[in-house]
Amino acid sequence: MEAKGAASALGDEDAVIGLLKKINENLEELNRKLDAMIKMQESSKPIAKAITSGEMPLDVDTLLSLPDHLRKTALAICALGEATATQVAAETSRARAAESDYLNQLVSLGLLKKKRKGRDVYFYIER
Amino acid sequence: MATKAISFHSYKGGTGKTSIAANLAAIYARLGHRVCLLDYDFRAPSLSVLFKPNPKFWLNDYLNGRCEVEEALVDVGKGLGLEGAIFAGFADPSTRAIRDMMTKDRAWEMGALHRTLSAKRAIQRSLGADYLIFDTSPGIHYSSVNALASSDAIALVMKGDDFDMEGTKEMVRGIYDVLGRKAGIIMNKIPMGFVEGGGIVKGVEEELNIPVLGVIPCYCELMAIGGRSIYALDRPDHPFSKALEDLSKRIAGM
């Protein structure tokens, strides 16, 4: 009876160690993800600022701080005023699907707004 | 032909941007082209010294949303015997207007960028202009960067005695390269002794990684007239006018 109890205690100890190992692995994974997120935020501070404030106007200063692919799209919207992804794609000579993605990224950054008119989605700068 | 928009820009002031821009506009118009010349130096307007206009609206009014860009243009080529035409838009030189432009906020500048980009489209659509020339403010200011962002090509005007290479290099990298615009250098007011040999050209090209489009020697008689004459029209055989004719071909090919 005593030996059985000792074996059971040892089994419990293994289970606890296994559990602790699993928790440690998860914490390390979480740390890696947090480090990557901090790195991303550091490398895109101006963009992060736009996201957090939601008040950054799409002027040349903001344009210059955008990554190249988004700048071309933003400049096209600045020129067109209000446009669909198809119209922007005609302006930039890039694929409509890519422009749609970039336009939605600019909306997420708080630099553009979008509205639906019938079947079309229009992107614009709120003045 | 689609309107080709060119900005004349510099890191420092007094490099001769206005004189070169106005003379090139005249050369293109003499060849039969339709040219639109816009004074985008709202801090120190100077195109009005040359043309003495009496516009119904200034470019300030256009940027403030008080008129369409066509209403701010004056046909300054009339009576100059040109085969083509020059339409010019002027920055208001009054102190009140200059002070007003200095107090604009970022939201206004965002609208100004949109109106500058729209102006190019309107000028192509309603004037059928072959060339749109921006005479910009030196350095990195909203109005000049708005013009650069609206241009297809940038002519960086440098003079012989202000080779602030580090500042110019920073501007080229931070603005021209980021905007992805074609750029070329015009070396102006270069003392005669430095023009020959080409060493000065090679040095600048290597420093800035931009080609030199032309070297214009320093002519004292040009300084004496102080930007009150379009030399390319008044004295077409002068070496300054000849140098600009060569330059006009290189800029057209940018």
Short mmCIF file of C-alpha atoms in Angstrom, two decimals:
data_model
loop_
_atom_site.label_atom_id
_atom_site.label_comp_id
_atom_site.label_asym_id
_atom_site.label_seq_id
_atom_site.Cartn_x
_atom_site.Cartn_y
_atom_site.Cartn_z
CA MET A 1 0.00 0.00 0.00
CA GLU A 2 2.87 2.31 0.97
CA ALA A 3 4.82 1.39 -2.23
CA LYS A 4 1.73 2.04 -4.37
CA GLY A 5 1.32 5.46 -2.72
CA ALA A 6 4.99 6.33 -3.42
CA ALA A 7 4.64 5.28 -7.08
CA SER A 8 1.51 7.39 -7.39
CA ALA A 9 3.35 10.37 -5.86
CA LEU A 10 6.22 9.89 -8.35
CA GLY A 11 3.72 9.72 -11.22
CA ASP A 12 2.11 12.96 -10.05
CA GLU A 13 5.52 14.60 -9.86
CA ASP A 14 6.28 13.58 -13.50
CA ALA A 15 2.91 14.93 -14.57
CA VAL A 16 3.57 18.26 -12.81
CA ILE A 17 7.08 18.52 -14.36
CA GLY A 18 5.59 17.76 -17.78
CA LEU A 19 2.97 20.44 -17.23
CA LEU A 20 5.58 22.97 -16.10
CA LYS A 21 7.70 22.19 -19.18
CA LYS A 22 4.66 22.77 -21.40
CA ILE A 23 3.90 26.09 -19.63
CA ASN A 24 7.55 27.14 -20.06
CA GLU A 25 7.47 26.32 -23.79
CA ASN A 26 4.27 28.34 -24.20
CA LEU A 27 5.77 31.29 -22.32
CA GLU A 28 8.90 31.20 -24.52
CA GLU A 29 6.72 31.13 -27.64
CA LEU A 30 4.72 34.08 -26.30
CA ASN A 31 7.95 35.99 -25.60
CA ARG A 32 9.16 35.37 -29.16
CA LYS A 33 5.86 36.71 -30.54
CA LEU A 34 5.98 39.77 -28.29
CA ASP A 35 9.56 40.51 -29.37
CA ALA A 36 8.55 40.27 -33.02
CA MET A 37 5.57 42.61 -32.40
CA ILE A 38 7.78 45.17 -30.64
CA LYS A 39 10.29 44.99 -33.52
CA MET A 40 7.50 45.56 -36.06
CA GLN A 41 6.16 48.53 -34.11
CA GLU A 42 9.66 50.06 -33.82
CA SER A 43 10.24 49.79 -37.58
CA SER A 44 6.94 51.41 -38.50
CA LYS A 45 6.59 54.12 -35.88
CA PRO A 46 5.03 56.78 -38.17
CA ILE A 47 2.42 54.30 -39.34
CA ALA A 48 1.75 53.12 -35.80
CA LYS A 49 1.28 56.76 -34.83
CA ALA A 50 -1.37 57.15 -37.52
CA ILE A 51 -3.16 54.06 -36.25
CA THR A 52 -3.19 55.18 -32.64
CA SER A 53 -4.09 58.82 -33.23
CA GLY A 54 -6.43 58.33 -36.17
CA GLU A 55 -5.91 62.04 -36.84
CA MET A 56 -2.87 62.09 -39.12
CA PRO A 57 -3.81 63.95 -42.30
CA LEU A 58 -2.71 62.48 -45.63
CA ASP A 59 -0.33 65.34 -46.47
CA VAL A 60 3.12 65.04 -48.10
CA ASP A 61 4.75 64.47 -44.72
CA THR A 62 2.60 61.39 -44.12
CA LEU A 63 3.06 60.31 -47.75
CA LEU A 64 6.84 60.38 -47.39
CA SER A 65 6.66 58.21 -44.26
CA LEU A 66 4.58 55.47 -45.94
CA PRO A 67 6.18 52.36 -47.45
CA ASP A 68 6.67 52.62 -51.24
CA HIS A 69 3.74 50.37 -52.22
CA LEU A 70 1.25 52.32 -50.07
CA ARG A 71 2.63 55.73 -51.09
CA LYS A 72 1.82 55.13 -54.76
CA THR A 73 -1.75 54.17 -53.88
CA ALA A 74 -2.18 57.11 -51.48
CA LEU A 75 -0.84 59.55 -54.07
CA ALA A 76 -3.35 58.22 -56.61
CA ILE A 77 -6.21 58.81 -54.17
CA CYS A 78 -4.86 62.33 -53.45
CA ALA A 79 -5.05 63.05 -57.17
CA LEU A 80 -8.41 61.37 -57.83
CA GLY A 81 -10.14 62.57 -54.66
CA GLU A 82 -12.49 59.61 -54.49
CA ALA A 83 -12.02 56.35 -56.40
CA THR A 84 -12.66 52.61 -56.59
CA ALA A 85 -9.81 50.07 -56.53
CA THR A 86 -10.28 49.66 -60.32
CA GLN A 87 -9.83 53.41 -60.90
CA VAL A 88 -6.74 53.48 -58.66
CA ALA A 89 -5.32 50.45 -60.50
CA ALA A 90 -5.76 52.32 -63.82
CA GLU A 91 -3.85 55.26 -62.33
CA THR A 92 -0.97 53.21 -60.89
CA SER A 93 -0.82 50.52 -63.63
CA ARG A 94 -0.91 47.83 -60.95
CA ALA A 95 -3.33 44.92 -60.39
CA ARG A 96 -6.78 45.77 -59.03
CA ALA A 97 -6.51 43.07 -56.32
CA ALA A 98 -3.23 44.57 -55.08
CA GLU A 99 -4.70 48.08 -55.03
CA SER A 100 -7.77 46.84 -53.18
CA ASP A 101 -5.47 45.35 -50.52
CA TYR A 102 -3.36 48.55 -50.27
CA LEU A 103 -6.46 50.76 -50.07
CA ASN A 104 -7.85 48.66 -47.23
CA GLN A 105 -4.48 48.89 -45.45
CA LEU A 106 -4.70 52.70 -45.75
CA VAL A 107 -8.23 52.53 -44.30
CA SER A 108 -6.90 50.43 -41.38
CA LEU A 109 -4.20 53.05 -40.79
CA GLY A 110 -6.91 55.69 -40.48
CA LEU A 111 -5.68 57.60 -43.54
CA LEU A 112 -8.62 56.81 -45.85
CA LYS A 113 -12.33 56.19 -45.48
CA LYS A 114 -14.49 53.96 -47.64
CA LYS A 115 -18.17 53.92 -48.57
CA ARG A 116 -20.41 51.77 -50.69
CA LYS A 117 -22.31 53.18 -53.68
CA GLY A 118 -24.44 50.44 -55.20
CA ARG A 119 -22.09 47.57 -56.00
CA ASP A 120 -18.92 49.70 -55.90
CA VAL A 121 -16.74 50.58 -52.93
CA TYR A 122 -15.25 54.08 -53.04
CA PHE A 123 -12.15 55.13 -51.11
CA TYR A 124 -11.65 58.78 -50.17
CA ILE A 125 -9.83 61.18 -47.88
CA GLU A 126 -11.98 62.74 -45.21
CA ARG A 127 -11.34 66.47 -45.20
CA MET B 1 1.04 64.43 -75.74
CA ALA B 2 0.43 64.11 -72.00
CA THR B 3 1.41 67.16 -69.95
CA LYS B 4 4.95 66.76 -68.66
CA ALA B 5 5.26 68.37 -65.23
CA ILE B 6 8.71 69.57 -64.19
CA SER B 7 9.65 71.18 -60.88
CA PHE B 8 12.60 73.55 -60.63
CA HIS B 9 13.90 73.14 -57.12
CA SER B 10 17.01 73.86 -55.05
CA TYR B 11 18.35 73.29 -51.56
CA LYS B 12 19.21 76.95 -51.09
CA GLY B 13 17.74 80.18 -52.47
CA GLY B 14 19.15 82.44 -55.17
CA THR B 15 20.25 79.65 -57.50
CA GLY B 16 18.35 81.08 -60.50
CA LYS B 17 15.32 78.76 -60.54
CA THR B 18 12.85 81.45 -61.60
CA SER B 19 15.04 82.78 -64.38
CA ILE B 20 15.73 79.29 -65.76
CA ALA B 21 12.06 78.22 -65.44
CA ALA B 22 10.74 81.35 -67.21
CA ASN B 23 13.34 81.19 -69.98
CA LEU B 24 12.70 77.49 -70.60
CA ALA B 25 8.95 78.18 -70.71
CA ALA B 26 9.65 80.81 -73.39
CA ILE B 27 11.91 78.45 -75.36
CA TYR B 28 9.28 75.69 -75.38
CA ALA B 29 6.57 78.20 -76.37
CA ARG B 30 8.75 79.58 -79.17
CA LEU B 31 8.98 76.02 -80.51
CA GLY B 32 5.17 75.89 -80.65
CA HIS B 33 4.43 74.18 -77.34
CA ARG B 34 1.71 75.19 -74.90
CA VAL B 35 3.31 75.83 -71.53
CA CYS B 36 1.90 76.48 -68.09
CA LEU B 37 4.25 78.16 -65.61
CA LEU B 38 3.26 78.19 -61.92
CA ASP B 39 4.97 80.24 -59.21
CA TYR B 40 4.95 77.86 -56.23
CA ASP B 41 7.28 79.95 -54.10
CA PHE B 42 4.64 81.36 -51.76
CA ARG B 43 7.23 82.55 -49.25
CA ALA B 44 9.14 84.70 -51.74
CA PRO B 45 7.09 85.10 -54.96
CA SER B 46 9.24 86.37 -57.83
CA LEU B 47 7.63 85.43 -61.15
CA SER B 48 5.46 88.55 -60.91
CA VAL B 49 8.63 90.71 -61.11
CA LEU B 50 9.21 89.35 -64.60
CA PHE B 51 5.66 89.48 -65.97
CA LYS B 52 4.04 92.22 -63.87
CA PRO B 53 0.62 90.57 -64.04
CA ASN B 54 -2.73 91.81 -62.88
CA PRO B 55 -4.44 88.47 -62.28
CA LYS B 56 -8.08 88.11 -61.33
CA PHE B 57 -7.05 85.35 -58.93
CA TRP B 58 -3.70 84.32 -57.45
CA LEU B 59 -2.58 80.70 -57.02
CA ASN B 60 -3.18 81.33 -53.30
CA ASP B 61 -6.88 81.72 -54.16
CA TYR B 62 -6.85 78.43 -56.05
CA LEU B 63 -5.23 76.58 -53.14
CA ASN B 64 -7.71 78.20 -50.76
CA GLY B 65 -10.57 76.84 -52.88
CA ARG B 66 -11.80 80.26 -54.06
CA CYS B 67 -11.43 79.58 -57.81
CA GLU B 68 -10.56 76.99 -60.42
CA VAL B 69 -6.92 76.81 -61.51
CA GLU B 70 -7.77 78.06 -65.03
CA GLU B 71 -9.14 81.28 -63.48
CA ALA B 72 -5.77 81.92 -61.82
CA LEU B 73 -3.86 81.71 -65.11
CA VAL B 74 -2.80 84.67 -67.26
CA ASP B 75 -1.83 84.40 -70.94
CA VAL B 76 1.59 86.05 -70.62
CA GLY B 77 2.79 84.90 -74.05
CA LYS B 78 0.53 87.30 -75.95
CA GLY B 79 2.50 89.83 -78.01
CA LEU B 80 5.79 87.97 -77.55
CA GLY B 81 5.68 86.52 -81.08
CA LEU B 82 5.54 82.93 -79.86
CA GLU B 83 4.28 80.06 -81.96
CA GLY B 84 2.91 78.38 -78.83
CA ALA B 85 1.60 79.92 -75.61
CA ILE B 86 2.58 80.56 -72.00
CA PHE B 87 -0.08 80.61 -69.30
CA ALA B 88 1.28 81.67 -65.93
CA GLY B 89 -0.14 81.39 -62.42
CA PHE B 90 1.27 83.75 -59.79
CA ALA B 91 1.83 83.56 -56.06
CA ASP B 92 0.45 86.61 -54.28
CA PRO B 93 3.47 88.77 -53.32
CA SER B 94 1.61 90.82 -50.65
CA THR B 95 2.88 90.50 -47.06
CA ARG B 96 -0.63 89.58 -45.91
CA ALA B 97 -0.74 86.65 -48.35
CA ILE B 98 2.77 85.45 -47.48
CA ARG B 99 1.91 85.55 -43.77
CA ASP B 100 -1.35 83.72 -44.46
CA MET B 101 0.53 80.92 -46.26
CA MET B 102 2.96 80.62 -43.33
CA THR B 103 0.18 79.83 -40.87
CA LYS B 104 -1.44 76.91 -42.72
CA ASP B 105 -1.92 73.66 -40.80
CA ARG B 106 -1.45 70.08 -41.97
CA ALA B 107 -5.12 69.59 -42.82
CA TRP B 108 -4.91 72.60 -45.19
CA GLU B 109 -1.67 71.26 -46.69
CA MET B 110 -3.44 67.95 -47.34
CA GLY B 111 -6.06 69.86 -49.38
CA ALA B 112 -3.28 71.82 -51.11
CA LEU B 113 -1.63 68.58 -52.23
CA HIS B 114 -4.94 67.38 -53.68
CA ARG B 115 -5.48 70.71 -55.47
CA THR B 116 -1.92 70.71 -56.85
CA LEU B 117 -2.36 67.19 -58.23
CA SER B 118 -5.78 68.16 -59.61
CA ALA B 119 -4.31 71.30 -61.23
CA LYS B 120 -2.07 69.13 -63.40
CA ARG B 121 -5.10 67.20 -64.67
CA ALA B 122 -7.12 70.37 -65.28
CA ILE B 123 -4.22 72.03 -67.12
CA GLN B 124 -3.86 68.99 -69.38
CA ARG B 125 -7.62 68.75 -69.95
CA SER B 126 -8.59 72.37 -70.53
CA LEU B 127 -5.36 73.97 -71.78
CA GLY B 128 -3.87 70.98 -73.58
CA ALA B 129 -0.52 72.04 -72.12
CA ASP B 130 2.57 70.15 -73.24
CA TYR B 131 4.60 71.34 -70.26
CA LEU B 132 3.70 72.30 -66.70
CA ILE B 133 6.58 74.07 -64.98
CA PHE B 134 6.63 74.61 -61.21
CA ASP B 135 8.98 77.30 -59.88
CA THR B 136 9.28 76.11 -56.28
CA SER B 137 10.40 77.42 -52.93
CA PRO B 138 13.96 76.32 -52.00
CA GLY B 139 14.49 73.60 -49.40
CA ILE B 140 11.91 71.28 -47.87
CA HIS B 141 8.64 73.14 -47.47
CA TYR B 142 5.08 71.97 -47.93
CA SER B 143 4.47 73.97 -51.12
CA SER B 144 7.67 72.80 -52.79
CA VAL B 145 7.22 69.14 -51.80
CA ASN B 146 3.58 69.30 -52.99
CA ALA B 147 4.91 70.48 -56.38
CA LEU B 148 7.62 67.80 -56.44
CA ALA B 149 5.04 65.10 -55.66
CA SER B 150 2.88 66.40 -58.55
CA SER B 151 5.76 66.44 -61.05
CA ASP B 152 7.11 63.83 -63.44
CA ALA B 153 10.64 65.16 -63.22
CA ILE B 154 12.73 67.40 -60.97
CA ALA B 155 15.44 69.81 -62.07
CA LEU B 156 17.72 70.55 -59.11
CA VAL B 157 19.33 73.95 -59.63
CA MET B 158 22.68 74.47 -57.90
CA LYS B 159 25.07 77.38 -58.12
CA GLY B 160 28.83 77.48 -57.93
CA ASP B 161 29.24 78.83 -54.43
CA ASP B 162 26.66 76.96 -52.38
CA PHE B 163 27.77 73.39 -52.58
CA ASP B 164 26.22 72.31 -49.32
CA MET B 165 26.54 68.76 -50.46
CA GLU B 166 25.45 67.10 -47.26
CA GLY B 167 22.19 69.07 -47.08
CA THR B 168 21.50 68.62 -50.78
CA LYS B 169 22.30 64.91 -50.58
CA GLU B 170 19.92 64.49 -47.65
CA MET B 171 17.17 66.28 -49.58
CA VAL B 172 17.73 64.13 -52.68
CA ARG B 173 17.62 60.92 -50.64
CA GLY B 174 14.77 61.93 -48.35
CA ILE B 175 12.48 63.54 -50.94
CA TYR B 176 13.43 62.89 -54.58
CA ASP B 177 14.35 59.22 -54.11
CA VAL B 178 11.39 58.51 -51.84
CA LEU B 179 8.98 60.07 -54.33
CA GLY B 180 10.69 58.09 -57.10
CA ARG B 181 10.91 61.04 -59.48
CA LYS B 182 13.42 61.38 -62.31
CA ALA B 183 15.91 64.08 -61.40
CA GLY B 184 18.68 66.02 -63.08
CA ILE B 185 21.02 68.80 -61.98
CA ILE B 186 21.41 72.22 -63.54
CA MET B 187 24.63 73.89 -62.45
CA ASN B 188 24.09 77.62 -62.72
CA LYS B 189 26.25 80.72 -62.26
CA ILE B 190 29.44 78.66 -62.53
CA PRO B 191 32.62 80.77 -62.91
CA MET B 192 34.05 80.40 -66.43
CA GLY B 193 37.31 78.83 -65.25
CA PHE B 194 35.42 75.93 -63.66
CA VAL B 195 33.21 75.14 -66.68
CA GLU B 196 35.98 73.65 -68.84
CA GLY B 197 37.35 70.20 -68.13
CA GLY B 198 34.17 68.70 -66.69
CA GLY B 199 35.74 67.89 -63.30
CA ILE B 200 33.08 69.85 -61.41
CA VAL B 201 30.31 67.92 -63.19
CA LYS B 202 31.80 64.53 -62.39
CA GLY B 203 32.25 65.45 -58.72
CA VAL B 204 28.62 66.57 -58.30
CA GLU B 205 27.24 63.58 -60.21
CA GLU B 206 29.20 61.18 -58.02
CA GLU B 207 28.16 62.92 -54.81
CA LEU B 208 24.44 63.08 -55.60
CA ASN B 209 24.09 60.12 -57.95
CA ILE B 210 22.03 62.25 -60.36
CA PRO B 211 23.09 63.27 -63.89
CA VAL B 212 24.05 66.87 -64.63
CA LEU B 213 21.78 68.15 -67.41
CA GLY B 214 23.72 71.32 -68.09
CA VAL B 215 26.26 73.82 -66.83
CA ILE B 216 25.45 77.52 -67.21
CA PRO B 217 28.37 79.88 -66.78
CA CYS B 218 28.08 83.03 -64.67
CA TYR B 219 27.21 86.12 -66.74
CA CYS B 220 27.49 89.46 -64.95
CA GLU B 221 25.03 91.17 -67.35
CA LEU B 222 22.31 88.72 -66.25
CA MET B 223 22.84 89.70 -62.62
CA ALA B 224 22.54 93.37 -63.62
CA ILE B 225 19.05 92.94 -65.10
CA GLY B 226 17.91 91.14 -61.93
CA GLY B 227 15.33 88.81 -63.48
CA ARG B 228 13.41 91.53 -65.31
CA SER B 229 13.98 90.16 -68.84
CA ILE B 230 13.39 86.87 -70.62
CA TYR B 231 16.84 86.61 -72.16
CA ALA B 232 15.93 83.64 -74.39
CA LEU B 233 13.49 85.96 -76.22
CA ASP B 234 15.22 89.33 -75.84
CA ARG B 235 18.72 88.10 -76.70
CA PRO B 236 18.38 84.65 -78.31
CA ASP B 237 22.01 84.66 -79.49
CA HIS B 238 23.44 85.25 -76.01
CA PRO B 239 25.43 82.23 -74.66
CA PHE B 240 22.99 82.03 -71.72
CA SER B 241 20.08 81.60 -74.15
CA LYS B 242 22.06 79.03 -76.15
CA ALA B 243 22.89 77.09 -72.97
CA LEU B 244 19.18 77.04 -72.07
CA GLU B 245 18.24 75.81 -75.54
CA ASP B 246 20.53 72.81 -75.02
CA LEU B 247 19.04 72.33 -71.57
CA SER B 248 15.47 72.42 -72.93
CA LYS B 249 16.20 69.37 -75.10
CA ARG B 250 17.69 67.41 -72.20
CA ILE B 251 14.80 68.27 -69.90
CA ALA B 252 12.26 67.30 -72.56
CA GLY B 253 13.97 63.91 -72.77
CA MET B 254 13.87 63.23 -69.01
#
